[in-house]
mmCIF file of C-alpha atoms and ligand atoms in Angstrom:
data_model
loop_
_atom_site.group_PDB
_atom_site.id
_atom_site.type_symbol
_atom_site.label_atom_id
_atom_site.label_comp_id
_atom_site.label_asym_id
_atom_site.label_seq_id
_atom_site.Cartn_x
_atom_site.Cartn_y
_atom_site.Cartn_z
ATOM 1 C CA MET A 1 95.886 97.433 40.035
ATOM 2 C CA ALA A 2 97.142 95.947 43.257
ATOM 3 C CA ILE A 3 95.674 92.525 44.006
ATOM 4 C CA LEU A 4 94.159 91.987 47.420
ATOM 5 C CA SER A 5 95.117 88.845 49.286
ATOM 6 C CA ASP A 6 92.449 86.652 50.884
ATOM 7 C CA GLU A 7 93.571 87.943 54.262
ATOM 8 C CA GLN A 8 93.042 91.538 53.160
ATOM 9 C CA MET A 9 89.623 90.757 51.669
ATOM 10 C CA ARG A 10 88.581 89.154 54.941
ATOM 11 C CA PHE A 11 89.806 92.166 56.878
ATOM 12 C CA LEU A 12 87.784 94.576 54.722
ATOM 13 C CA ALA A 13 84.685 92.420 55.052
ATOM 14 C CA ILE A 14 84.973 92.191 58.823
ATOM 15 C CA HIS A 15 85.077 95.990 59.010
ATOM 16 C CA SER A 16 82.258 96.433 56.465
ATOM 17 C CA ILE A 17 84.458 98.395 54.095
ATOM 18 C CA SER A 18 83.098 98.231 50.577
ATOM 19 C CA MET A 19 85.502 98.174 47.664
ATOM 20 C CA SER A 20 84.165 101.569 46.640
ATOM 21 C CA ARG A 21 86.103 102.906 49.623
ATOM 22 C CA VAL A 22 89.354 101.209 48.601
ATOM 23 C CA PHE A 23 91.845 103.242 46.618
ATOM 24 C CA ASP A 24 94.563 101.701 44.469
ATOM 25 C CA ALA A 25 97.635 103.752 45.278
ATOM 26 C CA SER A 26 100.122 101.627 43.341
ATOM 27 C CA GLY A 27 103.110 103.692 42.299
ATOM 28 C CA MET A 28 101.786 106.913 43.839
ATOM 29 C CA LYS A 29 103.567 109.119 46.317
ATOM 30 C CA ARG A 30 102.014 109.136 49.773
ATOM 31 C CA SER A 31 101.099 112.825 49.652
ATOM 32 C CA VAL A 32 99.368 112.314 46.313
ATOM 33 C CA TYR A 33 97.202 109.347 47.260
ATOM 34 C CA GLN A 34 96.325 110.812 50.626
ATOM 35 C CA ALA A 35 95.051 114.008 49.017
ATOM 36 C CA ALA A 36 93.030 111.998 46.507
ATOM 37 C CA MET A 37 91.554 109.811 49.208
ATOM 38 C CA ARG A 38 90.504 112.791 51.298
ATOM 39 C CA GLU A 39 88.764 114.284 48.323
ATOM 40 C CA LEU A 40 87.012 111.033 47.437
ATOM 41 C CA SER A 41 86.219 110.032 51.015
ATOM 42 C CA MET A 42 88.188 106.830 50.521
ATOM 43 C CA THR A 43 89.106 104.814 53.555
ATOM 44 C CA ILE A 44 91.821 102.336 52.611
ATOM 45 C CA ALA A 45 94.775 102.560 50.217
ATOM 46 C CA ILE A 46 96.179 99.383 48.694
ATOM 47 C CA GLY A 47 99.383 98.799 46.768
ATOM 48 C CA VAL A 48 101.403 100.770 49.305
ATOM 49 C CA SER A 49 104.731 99.971 50.900
ATOM 50 C CA PRO A 50 104.558 97.334 53.672
ATOM 51 C CA CYS A 51 104.265 98.387 57.326
ATOM 52 C CA ASN A 52 107.290 97.805 59.521
ATOM 53 C CA ALA A 53 105.518 95.823 62.186
ATOM 54 C CA GLY A 54 103.697 93.193 60.132
ATOM 55 C CA GLY A 55 104.503 93.668 56.449
ATOM 56 C CA HIS A 56 100.864 94.587 55.723
ATOM 57 C CA THR A 57 100.246 96.450 52.485
ATOM 58 C CA MET A 58 97.208 98.590 53.234
ATOM 59 C CA LYS A 59 97.128 102.080 54.721
ATOM 60 C CA THR A 60 94.304 104.232 56.030
ATOM 61 C CA ARG A 61 94.042 107.638 54.395
ATOM 62 C CA SER A 62 95.675 109.083 57.490
ATOM 63 C CA GLY A 63 98.700 106.868 56.797
ATOM 64 C CA HIS A 64 98.286 104.179 59.451
ATOM 65 C CA CYS A 65 98.331 100.459 58.990
ATOM 66 C CA PRO A 66 94.689 99.482 59.610
ATOM 67 C CA GLN A 67 95.629 95.897 60.410
ATOM 68 C CA CYS A 68 98.110 96.924 63.092
ATOM 69 C CA GLY A 69 95.842 99.583 64.590
ATOM 70 C CA THR A 70 92.113 99.084 64.064
ATOM 71 C CA HIS A 71 91.316 102.087 66.299
ATOM 72 C CA ASN A 72 92.657 104.346 63.522
ATOM 73 C CA LEU A 73 90.254 102.706 61.152
ATOM 74 C CA ALA A 74 87.252 103.016 63.458
ATOM 75 C CA PHE A 75 87.897 106.749 63.680
ATOM 76 C CA LEU A 76 87.943 107.087 59.898
ATOM 77 C CA LEU A 77 84.825 105.038 59.391
ATOM 78 C CA ARG A 78 82.916 107.219 61.816
ATOM 79 C CA HIS A 79 83.995 110.209 59.735
ATOM 80 C CA ASP A 80 82.397 108.864 56.607
ATOM 81 C CA GLU A 81 79.113 107.759 58.082
ATOM 82 C CA ASP A 82 75.732 109.076 57.102
ATOM 83 C CA GLY A 83 73.338 109.163 60.000
ATOM 84 C CA TYR A 84 72.281 111.289 62.900
ATOM 85 C CA VAL A 85 74.334 113.633 65.027
ATOM 86 C CA TYR A 86 72.822 113.824 68.476
ATOM 87 C CA VAL A 87 73.192 115.805 71.681
ATOM 88 C CA ALA A 88 72.438 113.826 74.827
ATOM 89 C CA ASP A 89 72.443 115.185 78.327
ATOM 90 C CA SER A 90 72.312 113.880 81.867
ATOM 91 C CA LYS A 91 70.329 115.836 84.458
ATOM 92 C CA GLN A 92 72.026 114.056 87.336
ATOM 93 C CA SER A 93 75.591 114.860 86.396
ATOM 94 C CA GLY A 94 75.023 118.003 84.303
ATOM 95 C CA ILE A 95 77.174 116.764 81.453
ATOM 96 C CA VAL A 96 76.548 116.597 77.730
ATOM 97 C CA LYS A 97 77.628 114.186 75.025
ATOM 98 C CA ILE A 98 77.695 114.729 71.260
ATOM 99 C CA GLY A 99 77.747 111.622 69.124
ATOM 100 C CA THR A 100 76.724 110.024 65.849
ATOM 101 C CA ALA A 101 74.465 107.061 65.351
ATOM 102 C CA GLY A 102 72.345 105.452 62.691
ATOM 103 C CA ASP A 103 69.665 104.893 65.292
ATOM 104 C CA VAL A 104 69.664 107.453 68.093
ATOM 105 C CA ARG A 105 67.120 105.747 70.313
ATOM 106 C CA THR A 106 69.055 102.490 70.362
ATOM 107 C CA ARG A 107 72.300 104.334 70.994
ATOM 108 C CA ILE A 108 70.885 106.139 74.031
ATOM 109 C CA THR A 109 69.564 102.872 75.424
ATOM 110 C CA THR A 110 73.012 101.376 74.966
ATOM 111 C CA LEU A 111 74.683 104.329 76.697
ATOM 112 C CA ASN A 112 72.343 103.985 79.666
ATOM 113 C CA ASN A 113 72.708 100.221 79.888
ATOM 114 C CA TRP A 114 76.455 100.577 79.723
ATOM 115 C CA GLY A 115 76.512 103.418 82.247
ATOM 116 C CA TYR A 116 78.558 105.427 79.790
ATOM 117 C CA GLY A 117 80.688 108.038 81.548
ATOM 118 C CA GLY A 118 79.369 106.713 84.859
ATOM 119 C CA VAL A 119 75.920 108.024 83.924
ATOM 120 C CA SER A 120 72.697 106.127 83.279
ATOM 121 C CA ASP A 121 70.176 108.906 82.758
ATOM 122 C CA TRP A 122 71.247 109.936 79.257
ATOM 123 C CA ARG A 123 68.434 111.345 77.164
ATOM 124 C CA VAL A 124 68.271 112.886 73.720
ATOM 125 C CA HIS A 125 68.115 116.630 73.679
ATOM 126 C CA TYR A 126 68.512 117.145 69.935
ATOM 127 C CA HIS A 127 69.289 115.197 66.803
ATOM 128 C CA ILE A 128 69.673 115.962 63.127
ATOM 129 C CA ALA A 129 70.049 113.763 60.053
ATOM 130 C CA CYS A 130 73.342 114.478 58.255
ATOM 131 C CA ALA A 131 75.445 113.262 55.447
ATOM 132 C CA LYS A 132 79.031 113.159 56.806
ATOM 133 C CA ALA A 133 77.714 112.834 60.337
ATOM 134 C CA GLY A 134 81.159 111.919 61.618
ATOM 135 C CA LYS A 135 82.628 115.160 60.296
ATOM 136 C CA VAL A 136 79.807 117.205 61.806
ATOM 137 C CA GLU A 137 80.298 115.480 65.136
ATOM 138 C CA PHE A 138 84.022 116.116 65.029
ATOM 139 C CA LYS A 139 83.562 119.805 64.171
ATOM 140 C CA ALA A 140 80.860 120.347 66.794
ATOM 141 C CA GLN A 141 83.097 118.820 69.437
ATOM 142 C CA SER A 142 86.021 120.993 68.446
ATOM 143 C CA LEU A 143 83.809 124.092 68.781
ATOM 144 C CA LEU A 144 83.214 123.073 72.396
ATOM 145 C CA GLN A 145 86.865 122.324 73.071
ATOM 146 C CA SER A 146 87.090 124.546 76.165
ATOM 147 C CA TYR A 147 84.176 122.699 77.814
ATOM 148 C CA ARG A 148 85.605 119.273 77.197
ATOM 149 C CA ILE A 149 85.995 117.116 80.280
ATOM 150 C CA SER A 150 87.350 113.650 80.618
ATOM 151 C CA ARG A 151 85.794 111.162 82.986
ATOM 152 C CA THR A 152 86.963 107.792 84.018
ATOM 153 C CA TYR A 153 84.574 105.227 85.382
ATOM 154 C CA LEU A 154 84.656 101.608 86.353
ATOM 155 C CA LYS A 155 83.067 99.008 84.142
ATOM 156 C CA GLY A 156 83.431 95.304 84.770
ATOM 157 C CA GLY A 157 86.520 95.889 86.887
ATOM 158 C CA ASN A 158 88.197 97.987 84.193
ATOM 159 C CA THR A 159 88.762 101.712 84.287
ATOM 160 C CA VAL A 160 87.153 103.228 81.208
ATOM 161 C CA ASP A 161 88.320 106.585 79.951
ATOM 162 C CA CYS A 162 85.779 108.930 78.364
ATOM 163 C CA GLN A 163 87.232 111.793 76.356
ATOM 164 C CA GLU A 164 84.204 113.135 74.548
ATOM 165 C CA LEU A 165 82.036 114.652 77.268
ATOM 166 C CA PHE A 166 81.325 118.330 77.847
ATOM 167 C CA ALA A 167 80.475 120.420 80.878
ATOM 168 C CA CYS A 168 78.081 122.803 79.147
ATOM 169 C CA SER A 169 74.352 123.136 78.607
ATOM 170 C CA ALA A 170 72.570 120.936 76.098
ATOM 171 C CA SER A 171 71.380 124.005 74.219
ATOM 172 C CA MET A 172 74.961 125.213 73.846
ATOM 173 C CA ALA A 173 75.973 121.821 72.471
ATOM 174 C CA THR A 174 72.997 121.917 70.102
ATOM 175 C CA GLU A 175 74.135 125.296 68.819
ATOM 176 C CA SER A 176 77.591 123.940 68.117
ATOM 177 C CA VAL A 177 76.093 121.034 66.132
ATOM 178 C CA GLN A 178 74.001 123.453 64.079
ATOM 179 C CA LYS A 179 77.056 125.615 63.435
ATOM 180 C CA ALA A 180 78.994 122.542 62.345
ATOM 181 C CA VAL A 181 76.209 121.508 59.955
ATOM 182 C CA ASP A 182 76.228 124.965 58.393
ATOM 183 C CA GLN A 183 80.006 124.886 57.982
ATOM 184 C CA ILE A 184 80.308 121.376 56.638
ATOM 185 C CA MET A 185 77.234 121.083 54.450
ATOM 186 C CA PRO A 186 76.079 124.629 53.695
ATOM 187 C CA SER A 187 73.892 124.719 50.579
ATOM 188 C CA LYS A 188 74.575 121.153 49.526
ATOM 189 C CA ARG A 189 72.983 119.742 52.613
ATOM 190 C CA LEU A 190 69.741 118.641 51.004
ATOM 191 C CA ALA A 191 71.352 117.340 47.849
ATOM 192 C CA GLU A 192 73.641 115.229 49.987
ATOM 193 C CA LEU A 193 70.828 114.062 52.200
ATOM 194 C CA SER A 194 68.874 112.723 49.279
ATOM 195 C CA LYS A 195 71.888 110.643 48.301
ATOM 196 C CA ALA A 196 72.605 109.574 51.856
ATOM 197 C CA LYS A 197 71.947 106.037 52.930
ATOM 198 C CA VAL A 198 69.070 106.040 55.370
ATOM 199 C CA ALA A 199 68.995 102.391 56.350
ATOM 200 C CA GLY A 200 68.290 101.964 60.026
ATOM 201 C CA VAL A 201 67.629 105.590 60.877
ATOM 202 C CA ALA A 202 65.806 106.266 64.095
ATOM 203 C CA LYS A 203 62.181 107.208 64.088
ATOM 204 C CA PRO A 204 62.206 110.653 65.672
ATOM 205 C CA GLU A 205 58.888 109.854 67.394
ATOM 206 C CA ALA A 206 60.687 107.286 69.447
ATOM 207 C CA VAL A 207 63.116 109.714 71.035
ATOM 208 C CA ARG A 208 60.904 112.750 71.343
ATOM 209 C CA GLN A 209 59.635 113.997 74.662
ATOM 210 C CA PRO A 210 55.846 114.478 74.841
ATOM 211 C CA ASN A 211 54.690 117.730 73.223
ATOM 212 C CA GLN A 212 58.179 118.530 72.027
ATOM 213 C CA LYS A 213 58.268 119.634 68.380
ATOM 214 C CA ILE A 214 61.365 118.755 66.412
ATOM 215 C CA ALA A 215 62.573 121.409 64.006
ATOM 216 C CA ILE A 216 63.544 120.298 60.525
ATOM 217 C CA GLN A 217 65.102 122.604 58.012
ATOM 218 C CA ILE A 218 64.555 122.704 54.262
ATOM 219 C CA LYS A 219 65.765 125.601 52.170
ATOM 220 C CA GLY A 220 64.128 126.112 48.779
ATOM 221 C CA PRO A 221 61.724 123.614 47.195
ATOM 222 C CA VAL A 222 60.392 120.826 49.389
ATOM 223 C CA TYR A 223 60.576 117.354 47.859
ATOM 224 C CA ILE A 224 58.526 114.530 49.306
ATOM 225 C CA ARG A 225 61.467 112.160 49.660
ATOM 226 C CA GLU A 226 63.590 114.694 51.533
ATOM 227 C CA LEU A 227 60.734 115.714 53.768
ATOM 228 C CA ALA A 228 60.090 112.072 54.688
ATOM 229 C CA GLN A 229 63.775 111.428 55.245
ATOM 230 C CA LEU A 230 64.120 114.362 57.619
ATOM 231 C CA MET A 231 61.119 113.134 59.601
ATOM 232 C CA GLY A 232 62.562 109.614 59.664
ATOM 233 C CA ILE A 233 59.571 108.060 57.898
ATOM 234 C CA LYS A 234 59.046 106.383 54.523
ATOM 235 C CA ALA A 235 58.152 108.646 51.597
ATOM 236 C CA HIS A 236 54.929 106.756 50.875
ATOM 237 C CA HIS A 237 53.627 107.770 54.303
ATOM 238 C CA VAL A 238 53.924 111.395 53.233
ATOM 239 C CA VAL A 239 52.103 110.531 49.996
ATOM 240 C CA GLN A 240 49.325 109.008 52.128
ATOM 241 C CA ASP A 241 49.166 112.159 54.258
ATOM 242 C CA LEU A 242 48.801 114.138 51.040
ATOM 243 C CA LEU A 243 46.039 111.875 49.755
ATOM 244 C CA LYS A 244 44.075 112.528 52.923
ATOM 245 C CA MET A 245 44.371 116.209 52.040
ATOM 246 C CA LYS A 246 43.121 115.319 48.528
ATOM 247 C CA ILE A 247 46.496 116.111 46.998
ATOM 248 C CA HIS A 248 47.758 113.546 44.511
ATOM 249 C CA LEU A 249 51.542 113.580 44.168
ATOM 250 C CA LEU A 250 54.234 111.006 43.456
ATOM 251 C CA LEU A 251 57.269 110.171 45.602
ATOM 252 C CA ASP A 252 59.645 112.221 43.469
ATOM 253 C CA GLN A 253 57.520 115.325 43.323
ATOM 254 C CA GLU A 254 57.691 118.648 45.021
ATOM 255 C CA VAL A 255 55.135 119.753 47.589
ATOM 256 C CA SER A 256 54.191 123.344 48.432
ATOM 257 C CA ARG A 257 55.763 124.720 51.567
ATOM 258 C CA GLN A 258 52.354 125.450 53.039
ATOM 259 C CA THR A 259 51.284 121.834 52.603
ATOM 260 C CA ALA A 260 54.619 120.571 53.910
ATOM 261 C CA GLU A 261 54.146 122.691 57.014
ATOM 262 C CA LYS A 262 50.750 121.058 57.646
ATOM 263 C CA ILE A 263 52.204 117.564 57.320
ATOM 264 C CA CYS A 264 55.070 118.447 59.620
ATOM 265 C CA LYS A 265 52.718 119.869 62.217
ATOM 266 C CA LYS A 266 50.580 116.743 62.136
ATOM 267 C CA ARG A 267 53.640 114.570 62.725
ATOM 268 C CA GLY A 268 55.109 116.670 65.515
ATOM 269 C CA PHE A 269 57.666 118.656 63.526
ATOM 270 C CA VAL A 270 58.178 122.302 62.729
ATOM 271 C CA LEU A 271 59.391 123.152 59.225
ATOM 272 C CA LYS A 272 61.982 125.902 59.068
ATOM 273 C CA THR A 273 63.759 127.598 56.191
HETATM 274 ZN ZN1 LIG B 301 100.639 96.455 59.825
#
């Protein structure tokens, strides 16, 4: 086992990388540890040969020195995130953005405050909870490759370059996100969701337009926890809804689809298979 120096420990902490994402690659060939890390969704390899620039002995799974180039690391971390993939659009400029966030509402506020892409009327068109949100985002964007536009805008006297905007309709972008979800997490989607960390997820109510129903998809049996997670609420709230309907179930139990549909309707969602 390679020993991490204090400097390396500090670096991992600053970037919120848990040791469960650190892979000991001591004595392994690069191709071998990279393949293993991809499979295990590991972020950082230790015990590797030092980088030329600074003599650092960590590598990202894409083979870069994270300490010399933190942008490489940021990209990887986004890939491994659980959270929401969202489609935002701007009426004024007719452009669309696909992104990932743990809290969509806050992200949109940030985009508007920042004037991201020279736009300050971003609004959420669609969002979906995903495990591997970063991968879904990446795939959805690649499906829209031919609509990609780059915009530069001025911010605080600096020219900011935006590479991830699209000149297409929001519904087209939404379709590409749904396609990406189907490709990346086909039947395992729900199993993965139940394992996914849900800390800080947005409450869908907060980003929904009035009278707009949000579609959520559950194939097969409907479990209370998963239903709650997809609606962005705590599972005990669903249990309370059930109690009002005189149905006594526990957090871990399954609910009939018919009942789930009623709860969804009440909370402004549509349940799809
Ligand atoms: Zn380095």
